[in-house]
PDB file of C-alpha atoms in Angstrom:
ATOM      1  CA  UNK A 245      -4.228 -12.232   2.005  1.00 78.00           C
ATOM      2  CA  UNK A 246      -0.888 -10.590   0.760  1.00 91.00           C
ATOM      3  CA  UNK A 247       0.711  -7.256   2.649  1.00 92.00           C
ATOM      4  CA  UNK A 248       0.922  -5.055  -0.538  1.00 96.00           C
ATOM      5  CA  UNK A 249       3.188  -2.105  -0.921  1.00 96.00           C
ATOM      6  CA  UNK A 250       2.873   0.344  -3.674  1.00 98.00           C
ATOM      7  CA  UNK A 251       4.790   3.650  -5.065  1.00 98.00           C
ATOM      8  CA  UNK A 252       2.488   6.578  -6.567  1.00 98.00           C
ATOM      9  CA  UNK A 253       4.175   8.875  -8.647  1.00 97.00           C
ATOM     10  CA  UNK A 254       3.334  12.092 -10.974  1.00 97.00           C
ATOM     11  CA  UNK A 255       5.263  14.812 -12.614  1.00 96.00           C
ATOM     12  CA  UNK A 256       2.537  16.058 -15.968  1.00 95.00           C
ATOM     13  CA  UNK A 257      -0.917  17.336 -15.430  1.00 96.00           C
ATOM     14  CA  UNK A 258      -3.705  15.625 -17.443  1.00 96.00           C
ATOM     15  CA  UNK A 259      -6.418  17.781 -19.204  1.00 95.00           C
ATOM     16  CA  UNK A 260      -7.409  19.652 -15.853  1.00 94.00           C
ATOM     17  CA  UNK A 261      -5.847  18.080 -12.689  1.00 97.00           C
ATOM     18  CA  UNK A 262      -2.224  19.102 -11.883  1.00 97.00           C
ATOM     19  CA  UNK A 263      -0.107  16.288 -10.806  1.00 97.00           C
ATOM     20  CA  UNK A 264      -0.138  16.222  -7.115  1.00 97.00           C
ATOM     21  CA  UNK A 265      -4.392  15.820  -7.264  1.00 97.00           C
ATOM     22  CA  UNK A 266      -3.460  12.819  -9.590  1.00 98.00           C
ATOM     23  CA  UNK A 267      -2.013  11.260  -7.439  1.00 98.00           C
ATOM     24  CA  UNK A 268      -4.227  11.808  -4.637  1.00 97.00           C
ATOM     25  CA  UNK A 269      -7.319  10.232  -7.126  1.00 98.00           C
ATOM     26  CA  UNK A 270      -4.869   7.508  -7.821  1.00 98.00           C
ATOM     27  CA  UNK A 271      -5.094   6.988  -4.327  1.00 98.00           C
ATOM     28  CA  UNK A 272      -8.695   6.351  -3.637  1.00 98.00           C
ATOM     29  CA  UNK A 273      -9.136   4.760  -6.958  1.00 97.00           C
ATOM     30  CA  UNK A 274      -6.480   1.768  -5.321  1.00 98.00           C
ATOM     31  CA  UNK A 275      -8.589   1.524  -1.388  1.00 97.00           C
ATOM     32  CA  UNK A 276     -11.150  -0.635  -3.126  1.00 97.00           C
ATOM     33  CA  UNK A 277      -8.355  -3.560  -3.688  1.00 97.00           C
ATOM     34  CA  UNK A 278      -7.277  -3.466  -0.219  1.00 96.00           C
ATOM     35  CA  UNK A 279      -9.769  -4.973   2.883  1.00 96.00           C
ATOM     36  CA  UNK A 280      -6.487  -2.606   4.546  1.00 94.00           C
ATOM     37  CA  UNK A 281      -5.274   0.063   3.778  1.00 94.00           C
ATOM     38  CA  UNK A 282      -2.527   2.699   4.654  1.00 95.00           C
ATOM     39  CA  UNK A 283      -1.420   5.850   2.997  1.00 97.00           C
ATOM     40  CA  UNK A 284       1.520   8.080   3.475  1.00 97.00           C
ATOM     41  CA  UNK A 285       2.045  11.768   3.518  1.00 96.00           C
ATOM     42  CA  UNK A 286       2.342  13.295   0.395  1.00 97.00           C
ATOM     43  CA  UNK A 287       5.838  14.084  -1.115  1.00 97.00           C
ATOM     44  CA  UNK A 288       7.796  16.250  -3.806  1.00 96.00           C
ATOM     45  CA  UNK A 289      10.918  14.744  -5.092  1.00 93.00           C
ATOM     46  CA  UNK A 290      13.538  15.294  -8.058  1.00 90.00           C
ATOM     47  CA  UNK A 291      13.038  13.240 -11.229  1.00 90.00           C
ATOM     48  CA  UNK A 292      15.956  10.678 -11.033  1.00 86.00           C
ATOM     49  CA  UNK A 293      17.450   9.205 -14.029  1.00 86.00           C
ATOM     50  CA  UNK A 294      16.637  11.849 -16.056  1.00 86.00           C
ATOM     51  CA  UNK A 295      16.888  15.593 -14.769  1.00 83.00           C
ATOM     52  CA  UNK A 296      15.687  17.557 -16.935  1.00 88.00           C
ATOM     53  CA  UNK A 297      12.021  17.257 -15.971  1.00 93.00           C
ATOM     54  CA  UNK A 298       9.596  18.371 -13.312  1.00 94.00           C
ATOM     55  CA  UNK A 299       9.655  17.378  -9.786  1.00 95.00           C
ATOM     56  CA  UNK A 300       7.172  14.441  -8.598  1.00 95.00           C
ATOM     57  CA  UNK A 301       4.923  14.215  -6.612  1.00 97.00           C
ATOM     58  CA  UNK A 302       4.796  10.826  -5.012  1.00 97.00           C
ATOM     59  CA  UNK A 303       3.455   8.958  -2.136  1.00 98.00           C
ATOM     60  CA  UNK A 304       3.084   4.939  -0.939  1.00 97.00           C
ATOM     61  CA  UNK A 305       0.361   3.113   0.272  1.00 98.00           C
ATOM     62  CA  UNK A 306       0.880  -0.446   2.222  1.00 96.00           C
ATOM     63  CA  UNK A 307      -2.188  -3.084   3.004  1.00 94.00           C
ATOM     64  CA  UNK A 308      -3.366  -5.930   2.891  1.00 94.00           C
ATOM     65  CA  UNK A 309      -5.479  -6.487  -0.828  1.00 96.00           C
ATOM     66  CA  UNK A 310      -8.298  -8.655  -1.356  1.00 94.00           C
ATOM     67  CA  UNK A 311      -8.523 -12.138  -0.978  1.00 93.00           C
ATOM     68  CA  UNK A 312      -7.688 -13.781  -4.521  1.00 94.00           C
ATOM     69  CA  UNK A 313      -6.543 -10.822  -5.889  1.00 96.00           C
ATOM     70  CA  UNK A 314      -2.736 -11.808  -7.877  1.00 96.00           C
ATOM     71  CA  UNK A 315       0.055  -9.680  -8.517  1.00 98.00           C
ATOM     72  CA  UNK A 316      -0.898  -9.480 -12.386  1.00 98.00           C
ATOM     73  CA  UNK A 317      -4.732  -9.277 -11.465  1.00 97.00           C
ATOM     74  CA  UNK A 318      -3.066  -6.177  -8.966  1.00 98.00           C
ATOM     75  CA  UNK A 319      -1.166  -5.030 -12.619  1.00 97.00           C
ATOM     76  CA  UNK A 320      -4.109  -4.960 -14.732  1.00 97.00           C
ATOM     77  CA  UNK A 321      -6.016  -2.710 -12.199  1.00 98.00           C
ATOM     78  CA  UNK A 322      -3.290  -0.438 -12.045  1.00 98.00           C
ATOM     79  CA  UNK A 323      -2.832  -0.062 -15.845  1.00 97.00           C
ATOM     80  CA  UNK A 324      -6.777   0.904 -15.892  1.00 97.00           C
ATOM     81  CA  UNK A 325      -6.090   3.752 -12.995  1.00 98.00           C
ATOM     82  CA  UNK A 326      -3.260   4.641 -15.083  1.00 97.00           C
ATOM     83  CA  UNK A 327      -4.526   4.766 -18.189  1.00 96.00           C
ATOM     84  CA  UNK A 328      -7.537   6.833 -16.886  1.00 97.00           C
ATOM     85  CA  UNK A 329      -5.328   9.571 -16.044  1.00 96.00           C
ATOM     86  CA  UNK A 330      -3.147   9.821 -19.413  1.00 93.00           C
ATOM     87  CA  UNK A 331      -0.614   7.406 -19.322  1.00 90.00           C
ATOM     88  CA  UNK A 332      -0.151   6.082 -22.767  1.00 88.00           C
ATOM     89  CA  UNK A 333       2.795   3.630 -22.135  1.00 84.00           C
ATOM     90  CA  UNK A 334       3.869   3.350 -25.619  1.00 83.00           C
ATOM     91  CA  UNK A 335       4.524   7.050 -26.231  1.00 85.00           C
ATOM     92  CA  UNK A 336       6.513   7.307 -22.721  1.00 82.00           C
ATOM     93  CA  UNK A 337      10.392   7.830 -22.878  1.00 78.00           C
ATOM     94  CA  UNK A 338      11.777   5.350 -20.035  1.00 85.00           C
ATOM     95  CA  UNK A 339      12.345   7.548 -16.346  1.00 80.00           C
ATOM     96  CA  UNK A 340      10.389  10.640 -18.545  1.00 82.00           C
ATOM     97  CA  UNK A 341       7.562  12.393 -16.955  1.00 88.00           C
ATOM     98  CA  UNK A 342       4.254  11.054 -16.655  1.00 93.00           C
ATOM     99  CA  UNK A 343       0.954  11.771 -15.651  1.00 95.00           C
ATOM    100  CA  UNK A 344       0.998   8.704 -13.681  1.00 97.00           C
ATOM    101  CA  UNK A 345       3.318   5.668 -12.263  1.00 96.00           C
ATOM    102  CA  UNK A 346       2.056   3.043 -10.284  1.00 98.00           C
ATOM    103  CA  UNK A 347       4.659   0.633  -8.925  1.00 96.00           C
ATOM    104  CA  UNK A 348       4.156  -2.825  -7.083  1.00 97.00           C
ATOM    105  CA  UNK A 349       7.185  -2.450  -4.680  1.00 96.00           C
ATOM    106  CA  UNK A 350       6.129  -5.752  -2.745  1.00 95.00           C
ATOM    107  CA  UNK A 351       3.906  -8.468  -2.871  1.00 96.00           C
ATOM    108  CA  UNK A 352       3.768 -10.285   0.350  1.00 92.00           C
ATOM    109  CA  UNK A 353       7.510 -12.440  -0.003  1.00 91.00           C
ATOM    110  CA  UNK A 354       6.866 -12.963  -3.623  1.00 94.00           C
ATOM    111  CA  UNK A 355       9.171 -12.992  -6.267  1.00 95.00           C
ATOM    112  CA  UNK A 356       8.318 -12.764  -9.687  1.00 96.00           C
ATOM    113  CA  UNK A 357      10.770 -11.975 -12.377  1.00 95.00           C
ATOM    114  CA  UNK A 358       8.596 -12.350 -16.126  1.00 96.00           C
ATOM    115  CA  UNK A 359       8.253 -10.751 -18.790  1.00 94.00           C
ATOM    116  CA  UNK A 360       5.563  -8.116 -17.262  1.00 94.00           C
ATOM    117  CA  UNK A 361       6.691  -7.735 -13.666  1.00 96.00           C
ATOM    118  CA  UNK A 362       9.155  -8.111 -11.270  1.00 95.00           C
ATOM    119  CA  UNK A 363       8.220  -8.248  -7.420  1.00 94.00           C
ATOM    120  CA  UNK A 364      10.183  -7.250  -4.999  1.00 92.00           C
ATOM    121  CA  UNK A 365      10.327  -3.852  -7.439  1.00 92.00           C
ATOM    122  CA  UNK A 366      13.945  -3.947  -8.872  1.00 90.00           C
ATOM    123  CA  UNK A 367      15.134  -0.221  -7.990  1.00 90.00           C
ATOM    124  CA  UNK A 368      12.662   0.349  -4.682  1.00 89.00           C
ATOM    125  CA  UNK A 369      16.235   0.142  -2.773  1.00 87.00           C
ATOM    126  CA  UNK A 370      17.757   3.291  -4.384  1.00 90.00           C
ATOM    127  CA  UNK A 371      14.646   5.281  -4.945  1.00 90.00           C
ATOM    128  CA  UNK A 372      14.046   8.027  -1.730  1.00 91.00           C
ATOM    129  CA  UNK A 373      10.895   8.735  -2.714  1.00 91.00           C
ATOM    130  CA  UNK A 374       9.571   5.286  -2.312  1.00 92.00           C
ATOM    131  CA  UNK A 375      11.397   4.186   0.812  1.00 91.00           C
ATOM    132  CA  UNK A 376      10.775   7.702   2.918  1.00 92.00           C
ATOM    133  CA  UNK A 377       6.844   7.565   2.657  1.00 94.00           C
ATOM    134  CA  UNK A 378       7.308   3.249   3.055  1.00 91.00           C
ATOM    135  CA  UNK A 379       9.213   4.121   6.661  1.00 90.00           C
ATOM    136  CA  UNK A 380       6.668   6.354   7.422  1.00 92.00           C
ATOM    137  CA  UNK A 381       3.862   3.698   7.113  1.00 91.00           C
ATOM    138  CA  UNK A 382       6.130   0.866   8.694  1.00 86.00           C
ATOM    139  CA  UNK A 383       7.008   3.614  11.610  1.00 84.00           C
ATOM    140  CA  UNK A 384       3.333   4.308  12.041  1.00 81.00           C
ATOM    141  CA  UNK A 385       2.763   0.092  12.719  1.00 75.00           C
ATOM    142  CA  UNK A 386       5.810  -0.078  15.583  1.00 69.00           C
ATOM    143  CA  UNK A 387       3.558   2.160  17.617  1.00 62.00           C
ATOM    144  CA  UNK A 388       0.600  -0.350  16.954  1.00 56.00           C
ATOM    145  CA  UNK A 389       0.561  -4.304  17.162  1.00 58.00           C
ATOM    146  CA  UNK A 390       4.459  -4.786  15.962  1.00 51.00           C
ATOM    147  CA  UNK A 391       4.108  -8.055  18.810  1.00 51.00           C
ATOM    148  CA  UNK A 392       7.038 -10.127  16.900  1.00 55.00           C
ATOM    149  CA  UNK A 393       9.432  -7.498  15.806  1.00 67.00           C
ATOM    150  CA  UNK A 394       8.837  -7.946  12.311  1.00 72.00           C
ATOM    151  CA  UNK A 395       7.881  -4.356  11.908  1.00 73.00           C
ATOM    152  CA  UNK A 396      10.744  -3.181  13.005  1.00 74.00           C
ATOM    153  CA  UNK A 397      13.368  -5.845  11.020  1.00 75.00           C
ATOM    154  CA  UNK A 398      12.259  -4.137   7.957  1.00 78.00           C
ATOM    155  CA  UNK A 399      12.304  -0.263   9.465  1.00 78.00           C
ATOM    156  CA  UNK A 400      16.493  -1.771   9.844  1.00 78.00           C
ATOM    157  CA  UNK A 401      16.172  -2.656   6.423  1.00 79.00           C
ATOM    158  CA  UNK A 402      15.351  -0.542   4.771  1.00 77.00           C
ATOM    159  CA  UNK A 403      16.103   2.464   6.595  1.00 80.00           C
ATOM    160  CA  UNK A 404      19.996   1.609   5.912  1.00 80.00           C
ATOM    161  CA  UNK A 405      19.154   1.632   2.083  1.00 79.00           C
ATOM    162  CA  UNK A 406      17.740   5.449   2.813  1.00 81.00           C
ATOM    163  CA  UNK A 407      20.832   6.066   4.221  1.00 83.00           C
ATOM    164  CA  UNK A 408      22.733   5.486   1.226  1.00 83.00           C
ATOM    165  CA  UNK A 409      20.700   7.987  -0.240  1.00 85.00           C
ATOM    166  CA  UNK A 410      20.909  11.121   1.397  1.00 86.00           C
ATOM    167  CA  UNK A 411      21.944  13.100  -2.152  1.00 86.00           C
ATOM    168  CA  UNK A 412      18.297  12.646  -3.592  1.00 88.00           C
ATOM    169  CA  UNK A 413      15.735  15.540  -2.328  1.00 91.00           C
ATOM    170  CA  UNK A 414      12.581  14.805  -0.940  1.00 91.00           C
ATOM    171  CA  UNK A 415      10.419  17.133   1.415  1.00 93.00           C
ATOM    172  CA  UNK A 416       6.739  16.250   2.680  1.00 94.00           C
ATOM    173  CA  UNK A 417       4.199  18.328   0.433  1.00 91.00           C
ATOM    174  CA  UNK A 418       1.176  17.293   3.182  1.00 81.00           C
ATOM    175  CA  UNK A 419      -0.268  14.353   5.398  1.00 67.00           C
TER     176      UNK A 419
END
């Protein structure tokens, strides 16, 4: 089984559901392709890229999916939850607001680079709003069975890419 890390992202309601209950639906739509699962708090960030939109709301969730399961079989899935709540990729402007974004951020140590994805996720290391809530998960598994350190390597990691990143706003919107 592959350790699977993904970014959740909304900024545009769809029909009824404001974004930050998108995202939590996106949520439990994904726990049924993990046999583990692990989310973060909730967050609000600023749109990077481009500024003139509405904040996000974002969040990550880390775990181990099921056996078999590939990173494009993990793609398709997420274009179905996706699609479900309004995204219509072909009438999206690049870094615009959406109803929703699912990003695979890792893959186990996978690298892919076609012409559909690209694992590890190209701009996880400058994004705030993926590597906050990703800490938060890894900081959670230090205080559990973190036995070889590994854990830990990639709080160091990571945690001096957040650092580098101190200009983008992000504050916890809930647990």
């Amino acid at each position: 089984m592959h350790e699977v890390t993904l970014g959740i992202g909304s900024n545009m309601p769809y029909r009824s559901m404001p974004p930050i209950d998108i995202v939590k639906a996106a949520c439990a739509e994904l726990r049924p392709l993990f046999v583990s699962f692990a989310a973060s708090s909730l967050y609000r960030t600023q749109a990077l890229y481009i500024a003139d939109q509405s904040d996000f709301y974002n969040m990550v969730v880390c775990g181990a999916v099921r056996e078999g399961l590939t990173p494009h079989d993990l793609l398709c899935e997420i274009h179905k939850i996706e699609a479900k709540y309004g995204r219509n990729r072909k009438k999206e402007v690049r870094f615009g607001p959406r109803s929703l974004d699912i990003d695979i951020e890792l893959f186990g140590d996978m690298e892919i680079d076609d012409e559909t994805l690209t694992i590890p996720h190209p701009r996880m290391r400058e994004r705030a709003f993926v590597l906050v809530p990703f800490l938060e998960i890894l900081k959670r598994r230090v205080r559990g069975d973190d036995d070889r350190g590994e854990v830990s390597l990639l709080i160091k990691k990571y945690g001096a890419d957040l650092e580098k990143l101190s200009d983008q706003r992000i504050e916890r919107c809930s647990d």
